[in-house]
CSV table of C-alpha atoms in Angstrom, one decimal:
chain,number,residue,atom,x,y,z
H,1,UNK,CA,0.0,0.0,0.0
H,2,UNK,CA,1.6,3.8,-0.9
H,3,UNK,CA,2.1,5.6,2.2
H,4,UNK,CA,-0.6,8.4,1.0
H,5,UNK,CA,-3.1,5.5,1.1
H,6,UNK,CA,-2.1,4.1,4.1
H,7,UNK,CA,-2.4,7.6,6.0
H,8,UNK,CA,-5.7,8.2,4.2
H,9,UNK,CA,-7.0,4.8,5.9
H,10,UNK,CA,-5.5,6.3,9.2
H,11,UNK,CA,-7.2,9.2,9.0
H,12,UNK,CA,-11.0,7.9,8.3
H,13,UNK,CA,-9.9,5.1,11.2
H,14,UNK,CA,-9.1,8.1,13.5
H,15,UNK,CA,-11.7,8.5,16.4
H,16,UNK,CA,-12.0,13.0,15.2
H,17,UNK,CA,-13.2,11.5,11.8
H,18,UNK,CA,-15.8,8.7,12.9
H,19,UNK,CA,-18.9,10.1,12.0
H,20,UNK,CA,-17.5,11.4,8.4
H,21,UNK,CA,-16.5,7.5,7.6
H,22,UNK,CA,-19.7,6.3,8.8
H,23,UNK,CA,-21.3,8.5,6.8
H,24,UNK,CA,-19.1,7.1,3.4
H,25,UNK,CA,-17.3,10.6,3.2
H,26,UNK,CA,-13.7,10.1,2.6
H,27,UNK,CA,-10.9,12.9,3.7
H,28,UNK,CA,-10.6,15.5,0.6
H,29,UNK,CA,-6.7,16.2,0.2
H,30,UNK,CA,-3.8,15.2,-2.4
H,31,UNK,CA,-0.5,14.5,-1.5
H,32,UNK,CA,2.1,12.9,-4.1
H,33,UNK,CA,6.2,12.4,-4.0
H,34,UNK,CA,5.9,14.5,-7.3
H,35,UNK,CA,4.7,17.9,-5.1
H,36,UNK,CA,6.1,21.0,-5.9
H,37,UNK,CA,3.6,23.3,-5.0
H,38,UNK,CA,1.2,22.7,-1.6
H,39,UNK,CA,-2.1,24.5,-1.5
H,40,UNK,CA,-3.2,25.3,2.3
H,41,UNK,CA,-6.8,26.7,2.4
H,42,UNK,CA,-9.4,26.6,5.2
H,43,UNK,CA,-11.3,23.1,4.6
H,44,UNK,CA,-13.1,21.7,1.8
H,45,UNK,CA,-16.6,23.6,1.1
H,46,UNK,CA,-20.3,21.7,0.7
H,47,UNK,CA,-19.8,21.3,-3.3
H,48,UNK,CA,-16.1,20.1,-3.1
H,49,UNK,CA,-17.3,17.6,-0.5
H,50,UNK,CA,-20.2,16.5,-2.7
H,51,UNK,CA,-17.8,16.2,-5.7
H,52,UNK,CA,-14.8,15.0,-4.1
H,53,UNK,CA,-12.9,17.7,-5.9
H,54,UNK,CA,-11.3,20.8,-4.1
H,55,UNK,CA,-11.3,23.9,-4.9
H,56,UNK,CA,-14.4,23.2,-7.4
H,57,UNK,CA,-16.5,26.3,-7.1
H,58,UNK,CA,-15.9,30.4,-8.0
H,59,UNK,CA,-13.1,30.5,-5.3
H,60,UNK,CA,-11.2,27.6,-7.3
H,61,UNK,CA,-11.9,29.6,-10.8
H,62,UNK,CA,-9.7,32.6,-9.2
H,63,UNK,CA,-7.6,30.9,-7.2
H,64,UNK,CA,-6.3,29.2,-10.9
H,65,UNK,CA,-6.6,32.4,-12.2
H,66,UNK,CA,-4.1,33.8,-9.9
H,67,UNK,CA,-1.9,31.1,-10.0
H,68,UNK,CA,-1.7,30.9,-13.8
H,69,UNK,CA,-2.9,27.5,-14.2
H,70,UNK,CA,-5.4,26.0,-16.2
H,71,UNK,CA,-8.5,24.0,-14.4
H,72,UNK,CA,-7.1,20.4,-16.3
H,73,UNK,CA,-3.5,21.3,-15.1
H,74,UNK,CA,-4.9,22.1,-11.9
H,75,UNK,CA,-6.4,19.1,-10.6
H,76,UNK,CA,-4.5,16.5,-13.0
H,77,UNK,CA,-0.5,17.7,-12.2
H,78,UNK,CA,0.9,15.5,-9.3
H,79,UNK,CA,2.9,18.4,-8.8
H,80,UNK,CA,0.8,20.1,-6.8
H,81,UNK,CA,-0.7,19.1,-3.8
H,82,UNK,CA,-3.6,20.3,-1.7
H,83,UNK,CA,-3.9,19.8,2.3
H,84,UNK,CA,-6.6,22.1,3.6
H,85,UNK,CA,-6.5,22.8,7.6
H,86,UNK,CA,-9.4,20.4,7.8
H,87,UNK,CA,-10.1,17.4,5.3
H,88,UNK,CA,-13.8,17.8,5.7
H,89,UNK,CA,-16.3,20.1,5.2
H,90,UNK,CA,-17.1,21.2,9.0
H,91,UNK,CA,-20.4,22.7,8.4
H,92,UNK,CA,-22.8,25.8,7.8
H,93,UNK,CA,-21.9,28.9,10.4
H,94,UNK,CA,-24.1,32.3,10.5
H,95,UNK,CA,-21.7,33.8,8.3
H,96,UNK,CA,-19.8,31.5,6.1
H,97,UNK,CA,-18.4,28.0,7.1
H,98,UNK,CA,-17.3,26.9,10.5
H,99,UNK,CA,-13.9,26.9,11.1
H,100,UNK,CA,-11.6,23.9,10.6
H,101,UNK,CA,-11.2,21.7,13.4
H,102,UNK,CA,-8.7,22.7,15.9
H,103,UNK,CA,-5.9,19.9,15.9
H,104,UNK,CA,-6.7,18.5,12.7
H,105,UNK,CA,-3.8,20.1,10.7
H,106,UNK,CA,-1.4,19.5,13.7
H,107,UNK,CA,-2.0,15.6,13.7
H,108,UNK,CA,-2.1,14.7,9.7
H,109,UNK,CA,0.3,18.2,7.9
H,110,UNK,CA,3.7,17.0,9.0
H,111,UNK,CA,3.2,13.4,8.4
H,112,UNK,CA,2.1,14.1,4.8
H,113,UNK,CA,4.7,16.8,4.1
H,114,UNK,CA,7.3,14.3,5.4
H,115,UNK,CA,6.5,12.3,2.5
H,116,UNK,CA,6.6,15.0,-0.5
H,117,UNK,CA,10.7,15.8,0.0
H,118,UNK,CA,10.3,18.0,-3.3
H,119,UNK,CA,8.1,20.8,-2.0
H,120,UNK,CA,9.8,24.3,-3.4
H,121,UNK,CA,6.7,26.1,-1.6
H,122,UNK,CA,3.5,26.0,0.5
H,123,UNK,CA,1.0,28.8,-0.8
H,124,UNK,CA,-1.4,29.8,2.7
H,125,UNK,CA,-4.6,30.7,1.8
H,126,UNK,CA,-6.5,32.5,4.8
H,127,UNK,CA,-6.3,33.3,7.9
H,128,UNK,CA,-6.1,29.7,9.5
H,129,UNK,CA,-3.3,28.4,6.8
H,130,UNK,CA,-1.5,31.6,7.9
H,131,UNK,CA,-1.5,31.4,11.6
H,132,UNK,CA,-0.8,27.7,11.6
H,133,UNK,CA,2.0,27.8,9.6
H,134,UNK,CA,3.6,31.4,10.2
H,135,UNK,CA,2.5,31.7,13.7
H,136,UNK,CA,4.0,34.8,15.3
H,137,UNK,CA,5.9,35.3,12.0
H,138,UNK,CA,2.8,36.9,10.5
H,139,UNK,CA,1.8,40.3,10.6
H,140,UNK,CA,-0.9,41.9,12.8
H,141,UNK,CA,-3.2,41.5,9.8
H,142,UNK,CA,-3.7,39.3,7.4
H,143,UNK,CA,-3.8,42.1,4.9
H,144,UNK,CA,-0.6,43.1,6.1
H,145,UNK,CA,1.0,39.5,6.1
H,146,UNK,CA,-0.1,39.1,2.1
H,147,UNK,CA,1.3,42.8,1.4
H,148,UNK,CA,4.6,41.6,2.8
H,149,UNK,CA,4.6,38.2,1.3
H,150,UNK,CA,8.6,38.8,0.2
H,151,UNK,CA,9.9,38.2,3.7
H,152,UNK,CA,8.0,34.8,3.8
H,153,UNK,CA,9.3,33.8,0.8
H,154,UNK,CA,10.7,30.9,-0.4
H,155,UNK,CA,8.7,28.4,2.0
H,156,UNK,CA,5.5,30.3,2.3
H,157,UNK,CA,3.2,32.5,0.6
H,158,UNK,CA,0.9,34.1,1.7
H,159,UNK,CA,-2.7,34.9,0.1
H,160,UNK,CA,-6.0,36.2,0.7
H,161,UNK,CA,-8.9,33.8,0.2
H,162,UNK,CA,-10.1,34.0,-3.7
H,163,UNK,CA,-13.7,33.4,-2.6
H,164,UNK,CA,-16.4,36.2,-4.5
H,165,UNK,CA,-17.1,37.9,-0.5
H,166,UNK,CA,-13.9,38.8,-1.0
H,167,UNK,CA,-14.6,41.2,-4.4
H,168,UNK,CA,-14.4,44.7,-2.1
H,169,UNK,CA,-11.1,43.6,-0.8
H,170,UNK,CA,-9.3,43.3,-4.1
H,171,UNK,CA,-10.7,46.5,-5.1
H,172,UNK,CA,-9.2,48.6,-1.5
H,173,UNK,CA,-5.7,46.7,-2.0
H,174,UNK,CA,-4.9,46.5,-5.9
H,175,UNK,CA,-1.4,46.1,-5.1
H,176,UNK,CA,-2.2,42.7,-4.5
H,177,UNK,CA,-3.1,41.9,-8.6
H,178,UNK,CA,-0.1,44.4,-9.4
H,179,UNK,CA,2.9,43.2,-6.8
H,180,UNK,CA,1.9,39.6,-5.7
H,181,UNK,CA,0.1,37.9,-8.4
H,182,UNK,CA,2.8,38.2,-10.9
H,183,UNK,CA,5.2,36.5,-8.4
H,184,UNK,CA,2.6,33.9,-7.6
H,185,UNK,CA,2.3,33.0,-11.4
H,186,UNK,CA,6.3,33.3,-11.9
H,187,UNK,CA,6.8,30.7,-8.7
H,188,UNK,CA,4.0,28.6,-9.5
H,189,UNK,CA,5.1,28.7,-13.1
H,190,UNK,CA,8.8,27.9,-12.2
H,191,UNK,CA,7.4,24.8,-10.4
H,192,UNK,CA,4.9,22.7,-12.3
């Protein structure tokens, strides 16, 4: 059995993902040796879930956009890999989604990355990819932290979520399409 398969059946045998499993829903993530490129975002939404494909909704369309990558390359490269903070889709909130699980990414990130030794660097999508992995490394905002993606780079960088609620945003900070997407593209570009 590969190792990515073994620590899938791991993870749907671990107690935090009991009722998913009983339920049929298996953990939404990619991981391959190939992995250039890993793609950290929050945790999968209600459509990717259904589909068992990530990042398959508007936020996915501009996330690609951003990155320069077409939606085939996308999901077919095993050069890039995708572990969200949370492998399941945790559920409606007031506003939005409910968070990812506390925990989750603490237990099942390092194991996986310690299997992909080719990563060049891990894009962090949102707020939770960005205070897991940059911790007190990050700015006091997260608006901040994306402005001064440079100092994070090569391992990390850092984006704002691509998701449509986020259209006014873009519009306040269009440094972002002017200074960081161009980098993003040239990095992702230099890697797939």
């Amino acid at each position: 059995m590969m190792i990515f398969e073994k620590i899938k059946q791991e993870i749907m045998a671990d107690q935090m993902n009991e009722s998913y499993t009983k339920m049929g829903i298996p953990p939404l993530f990619k991981a391959s040796v190939d992995a250039r490129i890993v793609i950290v975002g929050q945790a999968p939404g209600r459509k990717a879930e259904a589909t068992q494909l990530f990042w398959n909704d508007l936020s996915g369309d501009r996330l690609r956009e951003w990155m320069g990558v077409s939606r085939e390359m996308f999901y077919s490269t095993n050069r890039v890999a995708h572990l969200p903070m949370d492998f399941y889709y945790p559920g409606k909130a007031k506003n939005g989604d409910i968070p990812p699980r506390k925990g989750f990414a603490e237990k099942w990130h390092p194991r996986l990355l310690d299997e992909m030794p080719n990563i060049e660097i891990i894009i962090l999508i949102g707020s939770y990819a960005q205070k897991y992995y940059l911790n007190k490394r990050r700015e006091k905002s997260l608006t901040e932290t994306v402005r001064n993606f440079q100092k994070y780079l090569p391992e990390y960088f850092p984006l704002v979520h691509p998701s449509p609620l986020n259209l006014g945003w873009l519009k306040q900070n269009p440094w972002f399409e002017k200074d960081v997407l161009p980098v993003l593209k040239e990095m992702v570009d230099k890697n797939l």
